[in-house]
Amino acid sequence: MTDITLTIDGQTVTASEGATVLDAARAAGIAIPTVCHHEKLEPFGGCRLCVVEAEAGGRTSLAASCIFPVQQGLNVRTRTPQIEQVRKVLTEQLLAHAPESEVLLKLAEDYHANKDRFPREPSFCILCGLCVRYCAEVKQLNAVSFVDRGPTREISFDPEIANRECWECKECFPLCPTSALQAAYVLMKSLTAFSPSAHCAAATPAKQATA
Ligand code: SF4
């Protein structure tokens, strides 16, 4: 595989063809925040917190680094005032949905975000898709999926699959970036509808999914 040389924050970085800017930056020790990214999963480009400034052929644009492939001679900046502002606003929007999320509160600290800027709509799910994609791509079970679109979009467990598979798994729970463990809550609701005795099993601590 051909090696690609690019510059990230002034540092010359080499990455394999097909790697993303996020991969290349992290391999070089340059931190870029994400909440929807997981090494075991296909890039999703959902949270956009990994936004960077990418300059190639005299053009500069903002790009989600988790889905942006490395290019020869690309010049990437990961922390400009504009990027910091984008991450700040995105964090503020996510916090409206999950105000107690430790992951988001830490980002709020890093990007000076105001956690009360937007009216709270505590759905406790920020639609990062980690639980959905982990179940589909790693477990290949599709016990949990997205339903609806736009403001009513949410995750939902298939009660039959969940009743059969989730008892012994629960590997998606620790992936959830909201402190409310929304995946656990939705699973519990769905299993309760399926079987009234589901509460206890769904509420037991999850096995840690290793990256
Ligand atoms: S429940 Fe958690 S892991 Fe699943 S999509 Fe919502 S925020 Fe992401």
XYZ file of C-alpha atoms and ligand atoms in Angstrom:
219
model
C 0.000 0.000 0.000
C 1.356 3.447 -0.963
C 2.432 5.774 1.790
C 0.966 9.265 1.791
C 2.789 12.220 3.289
C 0.791 15.117 4.640
C 1.164 17.858 7.216
C -0.937 18.029 10.363
C -0.504 21.057 12.606
C 2.868 21.706 11.002
C 4.067 18.156 11.624
C 5.004 15.916 8.681
C 2.978 12.731 8.980
C 3.039 9.549 6.912
C -0.063 7.386 6.566
C -1.177 4.482 4.412
C -3.335 5.193 1.399
C -6.983 4.855 2.437
C -6.344 5.982 6.019
C -8.407 8.876 7.296
C -7.022 12.155 8.572
C -8.282 11.153 12.028
C -6.292 7.879 11.878
C -3.191 9.724 10.702
C -3.476 12.420 13.373
C -4.040 9.974 16.213
C -1.154 7.768 15.032
C 1.035 10.878 15.204
C -0.148 11.664 18.745
C -2.344 14.589 17.708
C -5.631 14.552 19.624
C -8.904 15.170 17.785
C -12.173 14.813 19.728
C -14.927 12.401 18.667
C -18.019 10.944 20.272
C -19.306 8.758 17.437
C -16.025 7.121 16.445
C -14.881 3.638 17.454
C -11.837 1.813 16.082
C -13.831 -1.370 15.517
C -16.557 0.373 13.518
C -16.814 1.880 10.077
C -16.397 5.680 10.137
C -19.753 7.367 10.660
C -19.169 11.115 10.444
C -22.108 11.754 12.722
C -21.010 14.006 15.558
C -18.751 16.269 13.415
C -16.642 17.090 16.477
C -13.616 15.791 14.586
C -13.865 18.735 12.176
C -10.506 19.962 10.868
C -9.353 22.508 8.312
C -7.970 20.772 5.219
C -6.000 22.637 2.567
C -5.249 21.062 -0.801
C -4.634 22.543 -4.264
C -5.034 26.072 -2.914
C -8.489 25.367 -1.470
C -9.291 25.222 2.220
C -12.371 23.554 3.614
C -13.731 22.219 6.864
C -14.006 18.434 6.886
C -14.970 15.670 9.283
C -11.564 14.028 9.751
C -13.021 10.583 10.549
C -14.314 10.242 6.983
C -11.747 12.393 5.162
C -9.044 10.315 3.458
C -5.419 11.377 3.584
C -4.036 12.916 0.394
C -0.499 13.560 -0.708
C 0.539 17.079 0.294
C -2.635 17.783 2.280
C -2.170 20.449 4.925
C -4.407 19.921 7.954
C -4.997 22.184 10.922
C -6.819 20.689 13.885
C -7.158 23.659 16.243
C -7.917 27.009 14.632
C -10.285 29.579 16.193
C -12.946 28.573 13.628
C -12.631 24.870 14.488
C -12.752 25.620 18.213
C -15.925 27.630 17.631
C -17.561 24.812 15.633
C -16.681 22.258 18.336
C -17.964 24.617 21.029
C -21.375 25.006 19.371
C -21.661 21.293 18.563
C -20.894 20.455 22.192
C -23.516 22.955 23.368
C -26.113 21.382 21.072
C -25.292 17.853 22.243
C -25.409 18.931 25.885
C -29.006 20.070 25.423
C -29.839 16.389 24.852
C -27.549 14.819 27.428
C -26.745 17.489 30.038
C -25.201 15.025 32.499
C -22.890 13.303 30.040
C -19.374 13.293 31.493
C -17.901 12.950 28.010
C -19.727 16.082 26.861
C -19.015 18.007 30.047
C -15.307 17.348 29.547
C -15.601 18.623 25.953
C -17.448 21.683 27.270
C -14.464 22.381 29.502
C -11.984 21.912 26.644
C -13.893 24.160 24.210
C -15.329 26.661 26.710
C -18.853 25.626 25.826
C -21.842 26.942 27.745
C -23.799 23.875 28.807
C -26.955 25.945 29.235
C -26.816 27.783 25.913
C -29.584 25.797 24.232
C -32.926 24.880 25.810
C -32.717 21.402 27.280
C -34.362 18.586 25.397
C -33.051 15.710 27.470
C -33.618 12.733 25.230
C -30.356 11.376 26.740
C -29.492 9.984 23.321
C -27.207 12.037 21.106
C -27.709 9.657 18.159
C -24.029 8.831 17.938
C -25.019 5.399 16.646
C -22.321 3.566 18.587
C -24.758 1.040 20.056
C -26.540 0.576 16.725
C -23.372 0.163 14.672
C -21.606 -2.021 17.232
C -24.553 -4.395 17.304
C -24.705 -4.508 13.503
C -21.017 -4.530 12.586
C -19.315 -6.345 15.458
C -22.063 -8.558 16.880
C -23.955 -8.805 13.567
C -27.195 -9.061 15.500
C -29.056 -5.823 14.632
C -30.866 -5.940 17.935
C -30.868 -2.149 18.088
C -31.461 0.301 15.263
C -32.451 3.868 14.509
C -36.114 4.580 13.939
C -37.725 7.717 12.470
C -35.965 10.733 11.026
C -35.299 14.313 12.032
C -36.300 15.447 15.514
C -38.150 12.211 16.317
C -35.197 9.971 15.431
C -34.322 7.584 18.243
C -32.905 4.143 18.886
C -35.080 1.119 19.368
C -34.386 -2.500 20.281
C -36.144 -5.307 18.470
C -37.747 -7.029 21.468
C -37.471 -10.528 20.035
C -33.819 -10.300 19.087
C -33.049 -8.408 22.278
C -34.776 -10.992 24.433
C -32.756 -13.733 22.779
C -29.370 -12.010 22.464
C -28.966 -8.988 24.725
C -29.147 -10.771 28.091
C -25.693 -12.214 27.659
C -24.205 -9.330 25.708
C -24.843 -5.717 26.748
C -21.539 -4.817 25.110
C -23.072 -1.661 23.657
C -23.828 -0.155 27.073
C -20.338 1.047 27.968
C -19.935 2.584 24.512
C -22.731 5.087 25.148
C -21.312 8.587 25.668
C -24.318 9.784 27.669
C -24.157 9.256 31.380
C -27.738 8.020 31.345
C -26.691 4.840 29.507
C -29.519 5.437 27.148
C -29.022 2.152 25.320
C -29.552 0.288 28.598
C -32.688 2.291 29.305
C -34.216 1.681 25.874
C -33.334 -2.015 26.030
C -34.963 -2.282 29.436
C -38.119 -0.614 28.122
C -38.296 -2.895 25.123
C -37.679 -6.050 27.147
C -40.160 -5.019 29.779
C -42.786 -4.843 27.060
C -41.679 -8.287 25.865
C -41.247 -9.920 29.267
C -42.140 -8.288 32.616
C -39.187 -9.994 34.332
C -36.627 -8.262 32.141
C -35.765 -5.406 34.532
C -33.155 -7.149 36.613
C -31.160 -8.744 33.809
C -31.079 -5.558 31.741
C -29.937 -3.524 34.715
C -26.899 -5.672 35.566
C -23.500 -4.129 34.794
C -22.400 -4.495 31.196
C -19.263 -6.272 30.039
C -16.702 -3.741 28.814
C -16.382 -3.733 25.053
C -12.683 -3.566 24.277
C -11.449 -1.322 21.472
S -28.084 5.281 23.129
Fe -26.032 6.051 23.542
S -24.690 4.830 22.196
Fe -26.801 4.558 21.414
S -27.040 6.158 19.830
Fe -27.819 7.041 21.758
S -26.057 8.138 22.655
Fe -25.227 6.740 21.077
